[in-house]
Every structure is written in structure tokens, then in C-alpha cells.
Tab-separated table of C-alpha atoms and ligand atoms in Angstrom:
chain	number	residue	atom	x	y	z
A	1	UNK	CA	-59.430	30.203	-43.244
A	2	UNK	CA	-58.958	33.893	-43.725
A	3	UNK	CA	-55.177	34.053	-43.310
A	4	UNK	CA	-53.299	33.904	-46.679
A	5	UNK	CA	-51.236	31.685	-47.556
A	6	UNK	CA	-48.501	32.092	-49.823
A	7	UNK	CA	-47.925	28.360	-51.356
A	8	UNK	CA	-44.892	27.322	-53.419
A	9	UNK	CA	-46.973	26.291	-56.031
A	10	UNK	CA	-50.943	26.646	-56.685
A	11	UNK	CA	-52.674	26.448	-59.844
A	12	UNK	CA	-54.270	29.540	-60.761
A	13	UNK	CA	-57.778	28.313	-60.282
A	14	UNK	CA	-57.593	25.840	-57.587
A	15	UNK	CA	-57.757	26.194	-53.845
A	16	UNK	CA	-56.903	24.257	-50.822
A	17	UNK	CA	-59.470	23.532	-48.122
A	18	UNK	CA	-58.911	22.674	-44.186
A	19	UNK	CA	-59.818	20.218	-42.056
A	20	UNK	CA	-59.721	19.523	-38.562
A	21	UNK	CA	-57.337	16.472	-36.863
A	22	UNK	CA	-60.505	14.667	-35.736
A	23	UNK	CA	-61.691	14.477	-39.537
A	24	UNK	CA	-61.627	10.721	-40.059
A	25	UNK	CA	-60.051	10.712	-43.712
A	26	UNK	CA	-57.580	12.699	-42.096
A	27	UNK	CA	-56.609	10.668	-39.666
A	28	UNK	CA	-56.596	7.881	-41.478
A	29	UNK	CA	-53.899	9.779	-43.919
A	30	UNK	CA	-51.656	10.169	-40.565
A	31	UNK	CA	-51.934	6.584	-39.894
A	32	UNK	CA	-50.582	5.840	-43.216
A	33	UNK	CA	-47.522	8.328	-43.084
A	34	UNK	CA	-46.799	7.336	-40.118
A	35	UNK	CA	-46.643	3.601	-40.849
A	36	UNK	CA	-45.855	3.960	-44.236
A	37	UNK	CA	-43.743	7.106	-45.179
A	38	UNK	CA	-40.480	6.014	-46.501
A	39	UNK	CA	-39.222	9.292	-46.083
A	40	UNK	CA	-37.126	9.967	-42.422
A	41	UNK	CA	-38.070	13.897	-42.313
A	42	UNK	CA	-41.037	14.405	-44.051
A	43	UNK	CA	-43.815	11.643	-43.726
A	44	UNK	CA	-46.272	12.383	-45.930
A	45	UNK	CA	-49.751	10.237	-46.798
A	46	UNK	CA	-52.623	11.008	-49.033
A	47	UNK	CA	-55.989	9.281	-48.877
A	48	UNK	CA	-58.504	9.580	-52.220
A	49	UNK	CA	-62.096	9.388	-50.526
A	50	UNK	CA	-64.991	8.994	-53.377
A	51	UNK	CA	-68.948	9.141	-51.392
A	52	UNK	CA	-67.369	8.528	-48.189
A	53	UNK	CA	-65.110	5.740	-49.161
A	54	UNK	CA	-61.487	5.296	-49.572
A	55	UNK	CA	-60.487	3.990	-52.945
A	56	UNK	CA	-56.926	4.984	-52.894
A	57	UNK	CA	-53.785	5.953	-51.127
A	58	UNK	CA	-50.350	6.564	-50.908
A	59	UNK	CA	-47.585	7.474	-48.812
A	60	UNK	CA	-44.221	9.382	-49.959
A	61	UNK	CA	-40.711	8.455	-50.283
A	62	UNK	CA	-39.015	5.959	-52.197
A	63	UNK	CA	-35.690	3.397	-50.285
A	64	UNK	CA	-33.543	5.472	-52.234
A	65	UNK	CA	-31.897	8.224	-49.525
A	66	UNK	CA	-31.323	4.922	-47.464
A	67	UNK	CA	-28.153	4.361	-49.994
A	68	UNK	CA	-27.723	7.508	-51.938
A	69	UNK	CA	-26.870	10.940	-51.179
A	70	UNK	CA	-29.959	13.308	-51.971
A	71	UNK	CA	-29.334	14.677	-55.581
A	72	UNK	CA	-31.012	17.967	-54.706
A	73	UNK	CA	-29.042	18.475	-51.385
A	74	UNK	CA	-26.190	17.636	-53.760
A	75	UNK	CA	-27.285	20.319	-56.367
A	76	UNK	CA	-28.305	22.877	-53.851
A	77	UNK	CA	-32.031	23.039	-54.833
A	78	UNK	CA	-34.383	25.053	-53.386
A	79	UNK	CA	-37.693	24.094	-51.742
A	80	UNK	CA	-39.987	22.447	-54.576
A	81	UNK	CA	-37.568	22.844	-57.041
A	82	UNK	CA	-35.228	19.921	-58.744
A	83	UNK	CA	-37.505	17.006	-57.562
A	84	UNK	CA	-37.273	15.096	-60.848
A	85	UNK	CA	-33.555	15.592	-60.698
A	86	UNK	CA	-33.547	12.677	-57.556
A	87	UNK	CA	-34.530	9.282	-57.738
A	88	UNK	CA	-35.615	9.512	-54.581
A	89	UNK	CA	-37.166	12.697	-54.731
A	90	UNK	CA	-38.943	12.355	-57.953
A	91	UNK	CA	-42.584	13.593	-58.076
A	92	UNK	CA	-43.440	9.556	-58.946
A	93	UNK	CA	-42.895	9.113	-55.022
A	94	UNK	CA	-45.168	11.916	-53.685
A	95	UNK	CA	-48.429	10.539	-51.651
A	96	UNK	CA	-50.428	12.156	-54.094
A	97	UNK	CA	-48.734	10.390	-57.557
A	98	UNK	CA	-49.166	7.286	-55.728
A	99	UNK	CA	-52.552	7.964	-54.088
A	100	UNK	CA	-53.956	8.120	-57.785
A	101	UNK	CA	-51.809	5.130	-59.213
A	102	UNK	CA	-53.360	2.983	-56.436
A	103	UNK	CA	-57.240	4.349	-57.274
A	104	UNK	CA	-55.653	3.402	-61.162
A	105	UNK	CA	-54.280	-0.259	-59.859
A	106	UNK	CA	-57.620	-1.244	-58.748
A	107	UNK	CA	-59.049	-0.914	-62.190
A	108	UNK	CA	-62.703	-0.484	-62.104
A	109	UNK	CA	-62.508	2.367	-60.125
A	110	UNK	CA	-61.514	6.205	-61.583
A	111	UNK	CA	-60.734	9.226	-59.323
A	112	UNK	CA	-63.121	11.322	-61.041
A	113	UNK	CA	-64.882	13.863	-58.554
A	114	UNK	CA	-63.197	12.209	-55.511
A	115	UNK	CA	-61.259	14.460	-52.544
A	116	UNK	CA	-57.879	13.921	-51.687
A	117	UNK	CA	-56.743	14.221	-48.094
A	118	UNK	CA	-53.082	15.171	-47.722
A	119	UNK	CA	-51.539	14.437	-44.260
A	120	UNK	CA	-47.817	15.816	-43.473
A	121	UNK	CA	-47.134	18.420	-45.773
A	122	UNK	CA	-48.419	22.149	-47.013
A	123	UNK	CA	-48.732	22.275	-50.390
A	124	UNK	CA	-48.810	20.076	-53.952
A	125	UNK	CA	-45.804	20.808	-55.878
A	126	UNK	CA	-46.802	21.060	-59.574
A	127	UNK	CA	-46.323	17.577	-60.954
A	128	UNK	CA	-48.643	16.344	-58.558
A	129	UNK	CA	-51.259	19.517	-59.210
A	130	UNK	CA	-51.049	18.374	-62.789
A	131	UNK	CA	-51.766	14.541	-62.302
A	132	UNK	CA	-54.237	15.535	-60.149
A	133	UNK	CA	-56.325	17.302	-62.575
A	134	UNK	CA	-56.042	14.698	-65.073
A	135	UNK	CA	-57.349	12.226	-62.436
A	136	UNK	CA	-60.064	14.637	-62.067
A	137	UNK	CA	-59.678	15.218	-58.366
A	138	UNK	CA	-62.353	17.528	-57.115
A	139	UNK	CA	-60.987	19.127	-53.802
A	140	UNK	CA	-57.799	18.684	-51.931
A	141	UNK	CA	-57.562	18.861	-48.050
A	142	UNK	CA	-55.179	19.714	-45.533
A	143	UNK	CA	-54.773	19.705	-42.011
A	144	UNK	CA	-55.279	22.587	-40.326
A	145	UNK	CA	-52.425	24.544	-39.940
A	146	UNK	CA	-50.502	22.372	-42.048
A	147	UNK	CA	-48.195	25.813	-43.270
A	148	UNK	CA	-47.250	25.803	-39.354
A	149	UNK	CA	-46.610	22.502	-38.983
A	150	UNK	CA	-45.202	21.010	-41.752
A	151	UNK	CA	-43.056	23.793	-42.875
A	152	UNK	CA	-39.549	23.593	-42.142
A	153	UNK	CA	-39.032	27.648	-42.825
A	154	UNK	CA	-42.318	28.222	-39.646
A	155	UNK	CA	-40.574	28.105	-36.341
A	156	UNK	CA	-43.787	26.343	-34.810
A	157	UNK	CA	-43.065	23.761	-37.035
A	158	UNK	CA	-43.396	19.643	-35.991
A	159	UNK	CA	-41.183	18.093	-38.626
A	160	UNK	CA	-39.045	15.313	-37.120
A	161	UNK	CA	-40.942	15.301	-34.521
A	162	UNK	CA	-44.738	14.723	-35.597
A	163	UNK	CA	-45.652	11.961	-33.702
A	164	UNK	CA	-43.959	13.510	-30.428
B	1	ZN	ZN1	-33.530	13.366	-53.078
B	2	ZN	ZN1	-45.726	16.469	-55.349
């Protein structure tokens, strides 16, 4: 991808790498979000894939908007800022957070060297960059065009309407 991309949050020496829809981790991640997301606008999955296997995922969002007001929309935060001020926002309920919990619940298994396929959003927000690297995630992976997509500030953008 030669276009730059100016991401909320990247760590310094990390990069993110594309991949088409027809990539199967991929598409497997969209499955998930889609079945899984607890989140209304943003559905968001992430798939850990270690030799060609999945040993982990998550999807994002916690039950907590379905009763609560958001405490960010409340506080006026900005995008990727204020997420650990929300219950329901809190970086414990990104894909990615849970994506390496679940490689961690199955015990004899470690994310060390494994990808991560993120399906539904554009970028890792800094929390999840930083458990990440402890997990010792090798590369993570978007969709193609995910800045497009799954920005709400893009006017080509699909949210609320990805699986239209
Ligand atoms: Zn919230
Ligand atoms: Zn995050």
C-alpha cells in the first residue's frame, strides 16, 4: 500500500499490513463480528492465526451500552481517547484484548510469533498495541481499505451498514 495513512495511534516501530476480503483468516474475523460483536455501530473481530491455524479470537463490545449511557459520549471524548473511562468502552473489550485472553484461556498455547487479523476497524488504539507486544504478536492485518471503510470521519465509509 503506498498511500499513507495517518493512524490515531501506531507504535513507532510497528506497521500494519493489508489483506484482501477473500483472505480466509479474514473472513473468518468478519464472520465473528458479525455474529459476535456486541457492539451496535462498530462490529469488530480479531482472529490470532499461529502456522496457519487459529488459536484465538475475539470480538468487541461488552452488554454494557444496552443499559448505560456511553461514558465517553457523556464526557465528550474524542476518537481513541477516554476508552478506560467506560465500562463498556474499556480497552478489556476490544477484539484484540480478548483475541489474546482466549489464545491465554486455552493454556498450552502462547501467542508468540502468531498474526492477528483485525476485521471492522482501522487501527489498534494503544492499550491493545501494548498487550499485543507483550503477547508477542508478530504482524497485524487489516482489510484492505479498512481507513475507508471503517472510519466514521471517510465519507465512503460502511459503518452501520457493513453487512448491507
Ligand atoms: Zn462507552
Ligand atoms: Zn483497542
Amino acid at each position: 500500500m503506498s498511500e499513507k495513512i495517518e493512524y490515531p495511534y501506531l507504535p513507532e516501530d510497528r506497521s500494519i499490513d493489508y489483506v484482501y476480503k477473500g483472505n480466509i483468516f479474514m473472513f473468518f474475523a468478519s464472520i465473528l463480528a458479525r455474529q459476535h460483536s456486541l457492539d451496535k455501530t462498530i462490529l469488530v473481530a480479531a482472529v490470532i492465526v499461529k502456522d496457519y491455524q487459529v488459536i484465538g479470537w475475539g470480538a468487541n463490545g461488552s452488554d454494557y451500552h444496552t443499559n448505560n449511557q456511553c461514558q465517553r459520549v457523556v464526557l465528550g471524548c474524542k476518537t481513541g481517547e477516554g476508552y478506560e473511562l467506560c465500562e463498556g468502552c474499556h480497552p478489556k473489550n476490544h477484539s484484540e484484548a480478548k483475541a489474546i485472553k482466549d489464545v491465554q484461556s486455552r493454556g498450552l498455547l502462547d501467542a508468540r510469533g502468531a498474526d492477528l487479523y483485525l476485521w471492522g476497524h482501522w487501527w489498534c488504539c494503544k492499550s491493545c498495541w501494548d498487550a499485543m507486544i507483550e503477547a508477542g504478536i508478530r504482524d497485524v492485518y487489516l482489510l484492505d481499505r479498512s481507513y475507508i471503510l471503517f472510519n466514521k470521519n471517510h465519507p465512503d465509509n460502511i459503518v452501520e451498514r457493513q453487512f448491507k
